[in-house]
Every structure is written in C-alpha cells, then in structure tokens.
Amino acid sequence: MKVIVCKDYDDMSKKAADLVISNIKEKPQIKLGLATGSSPIGLYKNLISANEDGEISFKFAKSVNLDEYIGIDPANDQSYQYFMNENLFNHVSFADTKLPYAPENDEKYAEEYNKYLDDFGQRDIQILGIGENGHIAFNEPGEVLNRRTSIVKLSQSTIEANSRFFESEEDVPKYAISMGMSDIFNAKTIILLANGKKKHDAVKKLIEGNTIDPKLPASFLSLHPNVYIYVDEEAYRG
C-alpha cells in the first residue's frame, strides 16, 4: 500500500485526480469503478474540470459503481444514482455507466449485477472510500465477508453515519446491494480516499495494523498489489 498524506481535502482530491487523469490519458477506453459519499466529490470535480479543459475525455470510458440502497428510487435525491448524476455523469459523457439496483430485498438483483460485472471485466481503477468502522462499499465488519455482490444489512454505526443525508435516522434504508470483496479487488489499481478526523481510527488501523480481519474489512486491501491511500492531515494524524 502506498500512503500519500495530503495537507487537506482539496489537496487530497487533486492528487488522487492526477493519478486518474494520467491513466485516462494513457488509456481513453479506461474501465472505472466508482464510489459515492463525500470523499470522492472533490476528485470528481477535478475530473470534470480536466474534461472541460480538453485534457481528457470520457467518450470511450466505462464505469461501474460499488453499491446502492435497497428499495430507493433512482430519482430520489438520496439514491446513489442521483449522487453520481449530480456529481459526475451529468457533466461528462461516458460510453457506458452502471450502478447496482434492487427495488426489493431479493438476491436475484445481486446475481444480475454479478453477471454484469463478469461481462464488464477487470477495472483499471477502483475508487473507494472508507467508513468510520472500516467498511468498504457496504461490506460491514463481521465474522465473514461476502465474496460477490450481495444484499447486505447495514450496521447501526453506518446507519447513524449516513443519517446526516436524510431527514431522520429512521429514513435511512436498512439494506443495500453491494459489491463483495472479490468484486472490489478485481481492479488493477485501487485508490482509497479518507478525510476528516472521524476517519482517523479506521485509517490508523488500516495503515498500522499487521492483521487481516473481517471486523476491519479495509484491512484486506493489504492483499492487493497496487493500492494508493490518499489521506488528509486530519484523517492521518487525528
């Protein structure tokens, strides 16, 4: 794992974007794995700017996303489809984009997404955030982790953390459809973004830990051969 400590969120976003931009220049038909949440918004803004300046184009690029809430309409402003539209897809033109979608709690939707991922093939870059409890995508801490895309029950800590986006904690969906660990690892390069003091404990355990523990899903990243961890000072030093 390569750890890049950045002075603040903007610096982190710029440096991570520079790596993505250089890869797009080398391979315009790049396959990207994308993430939602506050951490990658700055990265996406930098990609949009580079596209507007003619530095890069997404005309031949394809993307898949990590996860989505169960039973939430894509037009809902709290859906991850809406997030991606607002923060990236409405501003650049991809050849193709895809998010998992499950209108109800049924594993058949996970099976459909797994088939899509199999056909999509290996991603060149996978963007990740990290939860305060060390989750990646919606792979929550537990005794075991899912290998492939599955329907998952969100932990109480994740529901509480995500409640800031909803009118109340009760409105936060309790289930999500999420790529599994094997799906996440099917990328040549992984870029993990972490910012803010609330992420410090998870980042510290990830960087300094010498064990691989399903109770800290992010710890499995140490098994991947090409991981870049971009953190701001607050996340790194606490």
PDB file of N, CA and C in Angstrom, residues 84-124:
ATOM      1  N   MET A  84     -24.422  10.147  -8.341  1.00  0.00           N
ATOM      2  CA  MET A  84     -23.485  10.055  -9.460  1.00  0.00           C
ATOM      3  C   MET A  84     -23.888  10.992 -10.597  1.00  0.00           C
ATOM      4  N   ASN A  85     -25.177  11.106 -10.847  1.00  0.00           N
ATOM      5  CA  ASN A  85     -25.639  12.036 -11.881  1.00  0.00           C
ATOM      6  C   ASN A  85     -25.236  13.465 -11.546  1.00  0.00           C
ATOM      7  N   GLU A  86     -25.487  13.851 -10.306  1.00  0.00           N
ATOM      8  CA  GLU A  86     -25.218  15.224  -9.892  1.00  0.00           C
ATOM      9  C   GLU A  86     -23.727  15.543  -9.850  1.00  0.00           C
ATOM     10  N   ASN A  87     -22.923  14.578  -9.427  1.00  0.00           N
ATOM     11  CA  ASN A  87     -21.512  14.855  -9.180  1.00  0.00           C
ATOM     12  C   ASN A  87     -20.561  14.447 -10.298  1.00  0.00           C
ATOM     13  N   LEU A  88     -21.084  13.716 -11.310  1.00  0.00           N
ATOM     14  CA  LEU A  88     -20.197  13.330 -12.409  1.00  0.00           C
ATOM     15  C   LEU A  88     -20.935  13.118 -13.733  1.00  0.00           C
ATOM     16  N   PHE A  89     -21.910  12.225 -13.764  1.00  0.00           N
ATOM     17  CA  PHE A  89     -22.475  11.777 -15.035  1.00  0.00           C
ATOM     18  C   PHE A  89     -23.168  12.885 -15.829  1.00  0.00           C
ATOM     19  N   ASN A  90     -23.756  13.876 -15.130  1.00  0.00           N
ATOM     20  CA  ASN A  90     -24.418  14.975 -15.834  1.00  0.00           C
ATOM     21  C   ASN A  90     -23.422  15.963 -16.440  1.00  0.00           C
ATOM     22  N   HIS A  91     -22.147  15.798 -16.114  1.00  0.00           N
ATOM     23  CA  HIS A  91     -21.131  16.774 -16.524  1.00  0.00           C
ATOM     24  C   HIS A  91     -20.142  16.242 -17.550  1.00  0.00           C
ATOM     25  N   VAL A  92     -20.056  14.926 -17.667  1.00  0.00           N
ATOM     26  CA  VAL A  92     -19.159  14.310 -18.651  1.00  0.00           C
ATOM     27  C   VAL A  92     -19.921  13.187 -19.347  1.00  0.00           C
ATOM     28  N   SER A  93     -19.470  12.817 -20.533  1.00  0.00           N
ATOM     29  CA  SER A  93     -20.172  11.795 -21.318  1.00  0.00           C
ATOM     30  C   SER A  93     -19.371  10.502 -21.353  1.00  0.00           C
ATOM     31  N   PHE A  94     -19.823   9.512 -20.596  1.00  0.00           N
ATOM     32  CA  PHE A  94     -19.230   8.181 -20.614  1.00  0.00           C
ATOM     33  C   PHE A  94     -19.802   7.365 -21.776  1.00  0.00           C
ATOM     34  N   ALA A  95     -19.036   6.373 -22.223  1.00  0.00           N
ATOM     35  CA  ALA A  95     -19.564   5.415 -23.190  1.00  0.00           C
ATOM     36  C   ALA A  95     -20.658   4.577 -22.539  1.00  0.00           C
ATOM     37  N   ASP A  96     -20.490   4.273 -21.234  1.00  0.00           N
ATOM     38  CA  ASP A  96     -21.486   3.469 -20.527  1.00  0.00           C
ATOM     39  C   ASP A  96     -21.242   3.587 -19.030  1.00  0.00           C
ATOM     40  N   THR A  97     -22.318   3.582 -18.264  1.00  0.00           N
ATOM     41  CA  THR A  97     -22.226   3.588 -16.803  1.00  0.00           C
ATOM     42  C   THR A  97     -23.246   2.602 -16.248  1.00  0.00           C
ATOM     43  N   LYS A  98     -22.959   2.084 -15.067  1.00  0.00           N
ATOM     44  CA  LYS A  98     -23.882   1.101 -14.461  1.00  0.00           C
ATOM     45  C   LYS A  98     -23.761   1.141 -12.943  1.00  0.00           C
ATOM     46  N   LEU A  99     -24.896   1.186 -12.272  1.00  0.00           N
ATOM     47  CA  LEU A  99     -24.972   1.028 -10.831  1.00  0.00           C
ATOM     48  C   LEU A  99     -25.811  -0.202 -10.508  1.00  0.00           C
ATOM     49  N   PRO A 100     -25.521  -0.868  -9.388  1.00  0.00           N
ATOM     50  CA  PRO A 100     -26.423  -1.943  -8.972  1.00  0.00           C
ATOM     51  C   PRO A 100     -27.771  -1.343  -8.599  1.00  0.00           C
ATOM     52  N   TYR A 101     -28.824  -2.133  -8.750  1.00  0.00           N
ATOM     53  CA  TYR A 101     -30.153  -1.651  -8.411  1.00  0.00           C
ATOM     54  C   TYR A 101     -30.999  -2.807  -7.919  1.00  0.00           C
ATOM     55  N   ALA A 102     -31.658  -2.605  -6.806  1.00  0.00           N
ATOM     56  CA  ALA A 102     -32.547  -3.632  -6.257  1.00  0.00           C
ATOM     57  C   ALA A 102     -33.765  -2.934  -5.655  1.00  0.00           C
ATOM     58  N   PRO A 103     -34.915  -3.009  -6.320  1.00  0.00           N
ATOM     59  CA  PRO A 103     -36.118  -2.372  -5.792  1.00  0.00           C
ATOM     60  C   PRO A 103     -36.654  -3.043  -4.540  1.00  0.00           C
ATOM     61  N   GLU A 104     -36.187  -4.296  -4.311  1.00  0.00           N
ATOM     62  CA  GLU A 104     -36.638  -5.025  -3.127  1.00  0.00           C
ATOM     63  C   GLU A 104     -35.505  -5.927  -2.647  1.00  0.00           C
ATOM     64  N   ASN A 105     -35.675  -6.454  -1.451  1.00  0.00           N
ATOM     65  CA  ASN A 105     -34.651  -7.296  -0.830  1.00  0.00           C
ATOM     66  C   ASN A 105     -34.697  -8.701  -1.432  1.00  0.00           C
ATOM     67  N   ASP A 106     -34.035  -8.863  -2.579  1.00  0.00           N
ATOM     68  CA  ASP A 106     -34.054 -10.136  -3.287  1.00  0.00           C
ATOM     69  C   ASP A 106     -32.684 -10.349  -3.924  1.00  0.00           C
ATOM     70  N   GLU A 107     -32.056 -11.468  -3.616  1.00  0.00           N
ATOM     71  CA  GLU A 107     -30.709 -11.754  -4.101  1.00  0.00           C
ATOM     72  C   GLU A 107     -30.629 -11.877  -5.627  1.00  0.00           C
ATOM     73  N   LYS A 108     -31.767 -12.013  -6.296  1.00  0.00           N
ATOM     74  CA  LYS A 108     -31.717 -12.132  -7.761  1.00  0.00           C
ATOM     75  C   LYS A 108     -31.110 -10.878  -8.385  1.00  0.00           C
ATOM     76  N   TYR A 109     -31.282  -9.724  -7.720  1.00  0.00           N
ATOM     77  CA  TYR A 109     -30.715  -8.487  -8.249  1.00  0.00           C
ATOM     78  C   TYR A 109     -29.187  -8.478  -8.089  1.00  0.00           C
ATOM     79  N   ALA A 110     -28.718  -9.095  -7.026  1.00  0.00           N
ATOM     80  CA  ALA A 110     -27.273  -9.238  -6.835  1.00  0.00           C
ATOM     81  C   ALA A 110     -26.699 -10.171  -7.903  1.00  0.00           C
ATOM     82  N   GLU A 111     -27.411 -11.242  -8.188  1.00  0.00           N
ATOM     83  CA  GLU A 111     -26.962 -12.185  -9.214  1.00  0.00           C
ATOM     84  C   GLU A 111     -26.888 -11.504 -10.579  1.00  0.00           C
ATOM     85  N   GLU A 112     -27.851 -10.639 -10.856  1.00  0.00           N
ATOM     86  CA  GLU A 112     -27.851  -9.911 -12.125  1.00  0.00           C
ATOM     87  C   GLU A 112     -26.637  -8.991 -12.227  1.00  0.00           C
ATOM     88  N   TYR A 113     -26.306  -8.333 -11.118  1.00  0.00           N
ATOM     89  CA  TYR A 113     -25.158  -7.418 -11.138  1.00  0.00           C
ATOM     90  C   TYR A 113     -23.842  -8.192 -11.246  1.00  0.00           C
ATOM     91  N   ASN A 114     -23.779  -9.347 -10.603  1.00  0.00           N
ATOM     92  CA  ASN A 114     -22.583 -10.182 -10.725  1.00  0.00           C
ATOM     93  C   ASN A 114     -22.356 -10.598 -12.171  1.00  0.00           C
ATOM     94  N   LYS A 115     -23.433 -10.931 -12.870  1.00  0.00           N
ATOM     95  CA  LYS A 115     -23.313 -11.290 -14.281  1.00  0.00           C
ATOM     96  C   LYS A 115     -22.792 -10.091 -15.075  1.00  0.00           C
ATOM     97  N   TYR A 116     -23.290  -8.913 -14.765  1.00  0.00           N
ATOM     98  CA  TYR A 116     -22.834  -7.714 -15.459  1.00  0.00           C
ATOM     99  C   TYR A 116     -21.342  -7.479 -15.204  1.00  0.00           C
ATOM    100  N   LEU A 117     -20.920  -7.623 -13.943  1.00  0.00           N
ATOM    101  CA  LEU A 117     -19.512  -7.430 -13.608  1.00  0.00           C
ATOM    102  C   LEU A 117     -18.619  -8.441 -14.307  1.00  0.00           C
ATOM    103  N   ASP A 118     -19.084  -9.669 -14.407  1.00  0.00           N
ATOM    104  CA  ASP A 118     -18.313 -10.698 -15.107  1.00  0.00           C
ATOM    105  C   ASP A 118     -18.113 -10.311 -16.573  1.00  0.00           C
ATOM    106  N   ASP A 119     -19.160  -9.794 -17.196  1.00  0.00           N
ATOM    107  CA  ASP A 119     -19.060  -9.372 -18.587  1.00  0.00           C
ATOM    108  C   ASP A 119     -18.227  -8.100 -18.730  1.00  0.00           C
ATOM    109  N   PHE A 120     -18.295  -7.231 -17.740  1.00  0.00           N
ATOM    110  CA  PHE A 120     -17.564  -5.961 -17.752  1.00  0.00           C
ATOM    111  C   PHE A 120     -16.054  -6.209 -17.710  1.00  0.00           C
ATOM    112  N   GLY A 121     -15.631  -7.159 -16.903  1.00  0.00           N
ATOM    113  CA  GLY A 121     -14.219  -7.499 -16.798  1.00  0.00           C
ATOM    114  C   GLY A 121     -13.473  -6.652 -15.781  1.00  0.00           C
ATOM    115  N   GLN A 122     -12.176  -6.827 -15.739  1.00  0.00           N
ATOM    116  CA  GLN A 122     -11.341  -6.156 -14.743  1.00  0.00           C
ATOM    117  C   GLN A 122     -11.337  -4.643 -14.950  1.00  0.00           C
ATOM    118  N   ARG A 123     -11.511  -3.913 -13.857  1.00  0.00           N
ATOM    119  CA  ARG A 123     -11.410  -2.463 -13.914  1.00  0.00           C
ATOM    120  C   ARG A 123      -9.943  -2.037 -13.905  1.00  0.00           C
ATOM    121  N   ASP A 124      -9.675  -0.912 -14.535  1.00  0.00           N
ATOM    122  CA  ASP A 124      -8.326  -0.351 -14.481  1.00  0.00           C
ATOM    123  C   ASP A 124      -8.094   0.348 -13.145  1.00  0.00           C
TER     124      ASP A 124
END
